[in-house]
mmCIF file of C-alpha atoms in Angstrom:
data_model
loop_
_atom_site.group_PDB
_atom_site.id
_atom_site.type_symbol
_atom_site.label_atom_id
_atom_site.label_comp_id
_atom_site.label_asym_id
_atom_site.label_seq_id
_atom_site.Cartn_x
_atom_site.Cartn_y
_atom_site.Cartn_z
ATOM 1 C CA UNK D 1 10.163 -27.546 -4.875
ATOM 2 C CA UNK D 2 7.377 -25.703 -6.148
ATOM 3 C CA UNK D 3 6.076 -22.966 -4.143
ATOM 4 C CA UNK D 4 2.560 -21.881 -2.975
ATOM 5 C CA UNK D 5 0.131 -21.906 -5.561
ATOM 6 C CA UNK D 6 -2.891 -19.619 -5.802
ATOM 7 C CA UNK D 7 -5.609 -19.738 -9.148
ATOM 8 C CA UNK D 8 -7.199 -18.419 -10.678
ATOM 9 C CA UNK D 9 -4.634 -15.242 -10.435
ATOM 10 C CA UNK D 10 -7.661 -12.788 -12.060
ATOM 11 C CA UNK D 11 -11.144 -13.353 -11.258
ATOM 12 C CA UNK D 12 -14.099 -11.146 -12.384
ATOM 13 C CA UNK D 13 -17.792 -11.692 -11.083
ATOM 14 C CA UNK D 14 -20.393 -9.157 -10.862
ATOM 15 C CA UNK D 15 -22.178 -8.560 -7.726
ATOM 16 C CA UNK D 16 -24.364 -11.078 -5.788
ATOM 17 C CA UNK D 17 -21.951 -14.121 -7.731
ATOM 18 C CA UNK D 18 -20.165 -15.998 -5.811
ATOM 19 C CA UNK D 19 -16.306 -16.099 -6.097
ATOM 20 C CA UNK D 20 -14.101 -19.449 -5.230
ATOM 21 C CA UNK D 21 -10.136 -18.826 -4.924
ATOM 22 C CA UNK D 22 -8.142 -22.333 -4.228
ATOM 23 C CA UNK D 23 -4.309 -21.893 -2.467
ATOM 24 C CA UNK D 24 -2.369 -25.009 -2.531
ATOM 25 C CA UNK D 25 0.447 -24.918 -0.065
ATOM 26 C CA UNK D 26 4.126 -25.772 -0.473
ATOM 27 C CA UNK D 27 4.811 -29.533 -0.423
ATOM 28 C CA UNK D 28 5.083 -30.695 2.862
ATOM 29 C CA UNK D 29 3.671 -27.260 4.296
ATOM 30 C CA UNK D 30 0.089 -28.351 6.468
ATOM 31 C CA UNK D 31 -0.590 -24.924 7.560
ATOM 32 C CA UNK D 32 -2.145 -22.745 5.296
ATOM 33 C CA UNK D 33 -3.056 -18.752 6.309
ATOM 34 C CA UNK D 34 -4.966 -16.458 3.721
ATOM 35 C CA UNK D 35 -4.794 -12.588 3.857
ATOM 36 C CA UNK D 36 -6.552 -10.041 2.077
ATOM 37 C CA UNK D 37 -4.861 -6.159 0.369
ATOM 38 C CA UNK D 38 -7.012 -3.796 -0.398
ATOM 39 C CA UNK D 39 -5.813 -1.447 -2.319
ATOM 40 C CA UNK D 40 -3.073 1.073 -1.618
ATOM 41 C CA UNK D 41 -3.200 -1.150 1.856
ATOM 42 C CA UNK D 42 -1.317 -3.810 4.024
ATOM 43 C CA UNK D 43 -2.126 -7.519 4.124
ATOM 44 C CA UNK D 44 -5.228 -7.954 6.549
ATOM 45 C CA UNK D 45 -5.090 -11.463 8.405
ATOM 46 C CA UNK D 46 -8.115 -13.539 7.780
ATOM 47 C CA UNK D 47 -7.838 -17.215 8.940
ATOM 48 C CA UNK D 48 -5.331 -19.946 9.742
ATOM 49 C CA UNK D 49 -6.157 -23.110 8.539
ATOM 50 C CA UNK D 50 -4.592 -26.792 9.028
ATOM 51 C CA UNK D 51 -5.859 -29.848 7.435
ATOM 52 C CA UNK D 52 -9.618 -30.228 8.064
ATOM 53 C CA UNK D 53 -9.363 -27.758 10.943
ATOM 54 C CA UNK D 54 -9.802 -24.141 11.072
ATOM 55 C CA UNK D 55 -7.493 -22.894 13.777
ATOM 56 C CA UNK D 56 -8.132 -19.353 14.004
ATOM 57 C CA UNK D 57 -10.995 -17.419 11.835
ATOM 58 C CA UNK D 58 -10.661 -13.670 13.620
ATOM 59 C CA UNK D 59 -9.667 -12.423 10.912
ATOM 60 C CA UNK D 60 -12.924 -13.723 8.587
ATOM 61 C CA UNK D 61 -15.762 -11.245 7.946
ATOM 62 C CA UNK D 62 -18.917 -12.550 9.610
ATOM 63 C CA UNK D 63 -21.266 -13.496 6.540
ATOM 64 C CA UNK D 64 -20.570 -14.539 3.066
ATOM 65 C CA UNK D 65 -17.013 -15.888 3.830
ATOM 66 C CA UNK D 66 -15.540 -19.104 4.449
ATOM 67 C CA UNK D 67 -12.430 -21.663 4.157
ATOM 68 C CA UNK D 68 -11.781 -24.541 4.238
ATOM 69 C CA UNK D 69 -8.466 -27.296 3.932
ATOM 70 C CA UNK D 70 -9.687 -30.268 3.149
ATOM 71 C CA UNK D 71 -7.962 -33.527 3.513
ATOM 72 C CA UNK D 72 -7.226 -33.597 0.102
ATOM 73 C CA UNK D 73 -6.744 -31.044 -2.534
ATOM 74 C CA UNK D 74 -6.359 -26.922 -1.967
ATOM 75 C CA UNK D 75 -7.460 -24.858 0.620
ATOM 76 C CA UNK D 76 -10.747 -23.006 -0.508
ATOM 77 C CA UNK D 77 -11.509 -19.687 0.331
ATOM 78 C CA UNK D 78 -15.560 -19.412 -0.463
ATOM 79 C CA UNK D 79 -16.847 -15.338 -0.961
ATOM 80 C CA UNK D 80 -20.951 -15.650 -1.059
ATOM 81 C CA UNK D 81 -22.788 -12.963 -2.637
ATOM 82 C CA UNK D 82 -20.332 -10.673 -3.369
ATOM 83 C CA UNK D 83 -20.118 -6.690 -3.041
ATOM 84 C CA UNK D 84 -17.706 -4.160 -4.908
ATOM 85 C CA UNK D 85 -16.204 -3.868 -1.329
ATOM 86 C CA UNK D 86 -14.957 -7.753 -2.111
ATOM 87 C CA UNK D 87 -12.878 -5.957 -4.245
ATOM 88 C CA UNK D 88 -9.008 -7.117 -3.390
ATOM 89 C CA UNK D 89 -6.148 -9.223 -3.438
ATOM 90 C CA UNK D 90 -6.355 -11.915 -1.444
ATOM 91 C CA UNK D 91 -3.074 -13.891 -0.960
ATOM 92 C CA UNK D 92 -2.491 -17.449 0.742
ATOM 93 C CA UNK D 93 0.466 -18.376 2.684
ATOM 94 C CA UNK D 94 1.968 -21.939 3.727
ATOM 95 C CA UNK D 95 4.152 -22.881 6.129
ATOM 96 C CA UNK D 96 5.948 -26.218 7.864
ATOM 97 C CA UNK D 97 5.068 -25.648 11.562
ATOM 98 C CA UNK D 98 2.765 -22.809 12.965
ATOM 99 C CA UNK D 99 5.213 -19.725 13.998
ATOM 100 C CA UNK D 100 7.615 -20.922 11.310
ATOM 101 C CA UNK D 101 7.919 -18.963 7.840
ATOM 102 C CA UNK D 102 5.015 -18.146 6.120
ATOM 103 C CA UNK D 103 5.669 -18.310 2.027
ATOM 104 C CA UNK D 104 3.116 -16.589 0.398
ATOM 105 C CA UNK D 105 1.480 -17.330 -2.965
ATOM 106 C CA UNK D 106 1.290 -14.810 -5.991
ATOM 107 C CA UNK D 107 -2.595 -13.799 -4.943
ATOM 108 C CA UNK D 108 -5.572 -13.676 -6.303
ATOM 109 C CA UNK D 109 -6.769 -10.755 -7.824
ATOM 110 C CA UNK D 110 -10.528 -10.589 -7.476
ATOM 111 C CA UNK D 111 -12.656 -7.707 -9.091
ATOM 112 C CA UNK D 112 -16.206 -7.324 -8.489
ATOM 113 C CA UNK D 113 -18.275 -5.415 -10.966
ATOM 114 C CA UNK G 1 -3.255 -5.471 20.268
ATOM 115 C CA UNK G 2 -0.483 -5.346 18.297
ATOM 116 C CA UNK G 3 0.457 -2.980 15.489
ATOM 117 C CA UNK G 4 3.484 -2.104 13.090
ATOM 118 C CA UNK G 5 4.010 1.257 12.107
ATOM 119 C CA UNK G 6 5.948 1.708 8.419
ATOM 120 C CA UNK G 7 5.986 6.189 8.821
ATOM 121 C CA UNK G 8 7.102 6.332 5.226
ATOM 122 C CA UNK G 9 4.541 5.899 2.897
ATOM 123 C CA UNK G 10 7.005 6.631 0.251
ATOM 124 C CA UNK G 11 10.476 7.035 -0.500
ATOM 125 C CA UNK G 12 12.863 7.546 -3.408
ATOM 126 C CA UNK G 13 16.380 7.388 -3.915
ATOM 127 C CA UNK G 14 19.256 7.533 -6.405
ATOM 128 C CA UNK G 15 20.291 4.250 -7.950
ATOM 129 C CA UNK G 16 23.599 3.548 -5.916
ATOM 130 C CA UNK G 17 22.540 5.628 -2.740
ATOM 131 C CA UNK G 18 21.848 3.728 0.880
ATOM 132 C CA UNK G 19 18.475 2.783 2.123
ATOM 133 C CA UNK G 20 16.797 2.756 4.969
ATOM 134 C CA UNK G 21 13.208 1.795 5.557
ATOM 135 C CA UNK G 22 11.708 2.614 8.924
ATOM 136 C CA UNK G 23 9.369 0.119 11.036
ATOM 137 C CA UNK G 24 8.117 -0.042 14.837
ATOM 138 C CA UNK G 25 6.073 -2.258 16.496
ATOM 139 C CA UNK G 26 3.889 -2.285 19.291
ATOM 140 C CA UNK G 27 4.270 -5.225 21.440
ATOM 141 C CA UNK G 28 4.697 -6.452 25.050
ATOM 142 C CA UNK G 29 7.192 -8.772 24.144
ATOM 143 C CA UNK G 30 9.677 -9.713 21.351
ATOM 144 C CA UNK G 31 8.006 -10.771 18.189
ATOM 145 C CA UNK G 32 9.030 -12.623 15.258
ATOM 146 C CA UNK G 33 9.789 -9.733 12.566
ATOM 147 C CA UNK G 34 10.089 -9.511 9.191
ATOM 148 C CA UNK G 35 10.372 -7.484 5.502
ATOM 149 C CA UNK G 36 8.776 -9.361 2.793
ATOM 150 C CA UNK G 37 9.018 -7.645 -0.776
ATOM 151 C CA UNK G 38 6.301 -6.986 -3.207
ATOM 152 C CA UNK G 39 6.342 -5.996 -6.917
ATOM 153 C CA UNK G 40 4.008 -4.639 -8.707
ATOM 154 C CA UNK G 41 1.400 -7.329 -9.373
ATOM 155 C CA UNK G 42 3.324 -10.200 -7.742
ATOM 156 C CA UNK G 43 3.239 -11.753 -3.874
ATOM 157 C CA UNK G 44 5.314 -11.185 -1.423
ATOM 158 C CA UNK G 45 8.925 -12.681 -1.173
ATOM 159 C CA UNK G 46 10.256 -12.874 2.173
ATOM 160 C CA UNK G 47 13.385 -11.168 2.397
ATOM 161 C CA UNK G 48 14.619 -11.743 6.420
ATOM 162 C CA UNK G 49 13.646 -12.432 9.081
ATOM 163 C CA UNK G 50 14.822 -12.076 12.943
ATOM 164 C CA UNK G 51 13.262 -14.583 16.020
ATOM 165 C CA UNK G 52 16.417 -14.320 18.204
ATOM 166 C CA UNK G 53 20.140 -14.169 18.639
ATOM 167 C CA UNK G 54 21.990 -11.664 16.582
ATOM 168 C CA UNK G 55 20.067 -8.469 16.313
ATOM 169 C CA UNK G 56 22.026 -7.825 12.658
ATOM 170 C CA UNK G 57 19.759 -9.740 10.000
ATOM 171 C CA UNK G 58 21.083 -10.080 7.279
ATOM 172 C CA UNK G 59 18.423 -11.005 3.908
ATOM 173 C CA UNK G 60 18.441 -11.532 0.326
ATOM 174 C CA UNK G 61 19.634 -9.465 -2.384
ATOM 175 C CA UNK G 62 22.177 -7.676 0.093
ATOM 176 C CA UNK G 63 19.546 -6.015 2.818
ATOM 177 C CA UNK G 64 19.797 -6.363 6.206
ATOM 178 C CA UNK G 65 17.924 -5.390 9.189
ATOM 179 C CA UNK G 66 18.749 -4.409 13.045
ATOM 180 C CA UNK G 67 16.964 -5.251 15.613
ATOM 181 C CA UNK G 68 16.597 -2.791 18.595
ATOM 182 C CA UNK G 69 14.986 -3.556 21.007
ATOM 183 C CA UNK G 70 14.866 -0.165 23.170
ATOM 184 C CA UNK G 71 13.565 1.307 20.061
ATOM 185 C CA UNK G 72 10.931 -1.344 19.155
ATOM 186 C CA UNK G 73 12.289 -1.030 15.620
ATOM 187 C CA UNK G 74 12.885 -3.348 12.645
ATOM 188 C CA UNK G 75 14.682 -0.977 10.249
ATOM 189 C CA UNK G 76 15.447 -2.428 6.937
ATOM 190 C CA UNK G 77 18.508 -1.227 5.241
ATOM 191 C CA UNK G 78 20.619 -1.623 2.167
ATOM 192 C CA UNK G 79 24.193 -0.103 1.405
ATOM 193 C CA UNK G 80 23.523 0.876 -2.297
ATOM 194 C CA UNK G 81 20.296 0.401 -3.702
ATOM 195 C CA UNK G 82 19.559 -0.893 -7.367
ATOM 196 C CA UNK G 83 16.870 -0.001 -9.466
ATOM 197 C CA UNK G 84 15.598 -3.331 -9.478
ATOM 198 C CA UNK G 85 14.800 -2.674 -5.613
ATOM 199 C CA UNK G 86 12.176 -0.660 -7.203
ATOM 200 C CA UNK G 87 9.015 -2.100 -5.068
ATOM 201 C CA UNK G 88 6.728 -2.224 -1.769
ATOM 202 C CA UNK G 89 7.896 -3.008 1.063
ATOM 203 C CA UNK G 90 6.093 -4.844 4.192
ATOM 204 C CA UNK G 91 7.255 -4.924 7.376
ATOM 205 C CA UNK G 92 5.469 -7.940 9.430
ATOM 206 C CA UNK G 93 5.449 -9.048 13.060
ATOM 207 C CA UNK G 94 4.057 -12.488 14.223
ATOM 208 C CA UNK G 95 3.677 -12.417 18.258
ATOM 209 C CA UNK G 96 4.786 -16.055 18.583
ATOM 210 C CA UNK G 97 1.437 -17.564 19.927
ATOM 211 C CA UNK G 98 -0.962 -16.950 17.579
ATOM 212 C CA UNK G 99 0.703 -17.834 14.256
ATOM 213 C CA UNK G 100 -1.113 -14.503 12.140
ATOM 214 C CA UNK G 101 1.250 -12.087 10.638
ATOM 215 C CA UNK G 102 0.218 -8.315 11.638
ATOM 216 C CA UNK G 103 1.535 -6.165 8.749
ATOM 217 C CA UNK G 104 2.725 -2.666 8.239
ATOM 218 C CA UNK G 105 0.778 -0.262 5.413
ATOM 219 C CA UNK G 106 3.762 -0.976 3.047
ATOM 220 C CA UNK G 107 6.635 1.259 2.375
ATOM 221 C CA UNK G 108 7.248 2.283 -1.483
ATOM 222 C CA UNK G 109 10.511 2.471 -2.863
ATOM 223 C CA UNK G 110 11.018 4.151 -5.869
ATOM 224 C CA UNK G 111 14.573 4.306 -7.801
ATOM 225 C CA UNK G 112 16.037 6.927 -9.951
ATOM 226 C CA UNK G 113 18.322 6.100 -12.397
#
């Protein structure tokens, strides 16, 4: 049973580009969460997504971000316009049921020159 | 809202020595808890977890935790370390309702041989 996959696992744009990092969950997992480490920092929640639906977003910065789990394929997580402060790893997460084990994915490694 | 406090920032310890890794929460209730595992460059690998019953957890790769709840603690432990232990550890707590883990700053181990 393959785990959760993240790609690209490096990504390098330069400011004002926009940066697209795809999560696909565990087989069988429909709820996908996606968190974001700064550096020298602890995972910061960002949203929790099931299929087609985003259930909570309070995590999400206001502009320039967005997800999405679409009925088919990965889970998108969108970064418009992006800033040096974009800077992170941003890791995705699957699980079975909401409040069940989350399994993360290996991350995303996104640097912004 | 809540928060998990990891007070070591960093800790290291002869190979073969015990381990203990220090977490509190702040919470009305009784969360879901857990230690996930990071490596250098990698995700996070869960390692236990505790939602209810025996307060002793016991994980992968011979750590367990104790629950207390007096003490609002989550301490990780391990007999004799390994330098393969070598790594950050997170300390996590998911409030039950709202599905969003709330993670610790991350404790790092380092090994001496």
């Amino acid at each position: 049973n393959a785990g959760v996959m993240q790609n690209p696992r490096h990504l390098v744009r330069r400011r004002g580009q926009e940066a697209r990092l795809r999560c696909s969950p565990m087989k069988g997992h429909s709820h996908v969460y996606w968190y974001r480490q700064l550096p020298e920092e602890g995972l910061k929640f960002m949203v929790y997504l099931q299929k087609e639906n985003i259930i909570d977003e309070s995590g999400m910065p206001k502009e320039r971000f967005s997800a999405e789990f679409p009925k088919e394929g990965p889970s998108i997580l969108r970064i418009q316009q992006v800033v040096r402060g974009d800077s992170a790893a941003y890791f995705c997460a699957s699980s079975q049921q909401p409040q069940e084990t989350q399994y993360f994915g290996p991350g995303t490694r996104l640097l912004v020159l | 809202a809540q928060s998990v406090t990891q007070p070591d920032i960093h800790i290291t310890v002869s190979e073969g020595a015990s381990l203990e890794l220090r977490c509190n929460y702040s919470y009305g209730a009784t969360p879901y808890l857990f230690w996930y595992v990071q490596s250098p460059g990698q995700g996070l690998q869960l390692l236990l977890k505790y939602f209810s019953g025996d307060t002793l957890v016991q994980g992968i790769k011979g750590f367990e935790a104790e629950f207390k709840r007096s003490q609002s603690s989550f301490n990780l432990r391990k007999p004799s370390v390994h330098w393969s232990d070598a790594a950050e550890y997170f300390c996590a707590v998911d409030p039950g309702t709202a599905s969003k883990l709330t993670f610790g700053t991350g404790t790092r181990l380092q090994v001496t041989l």
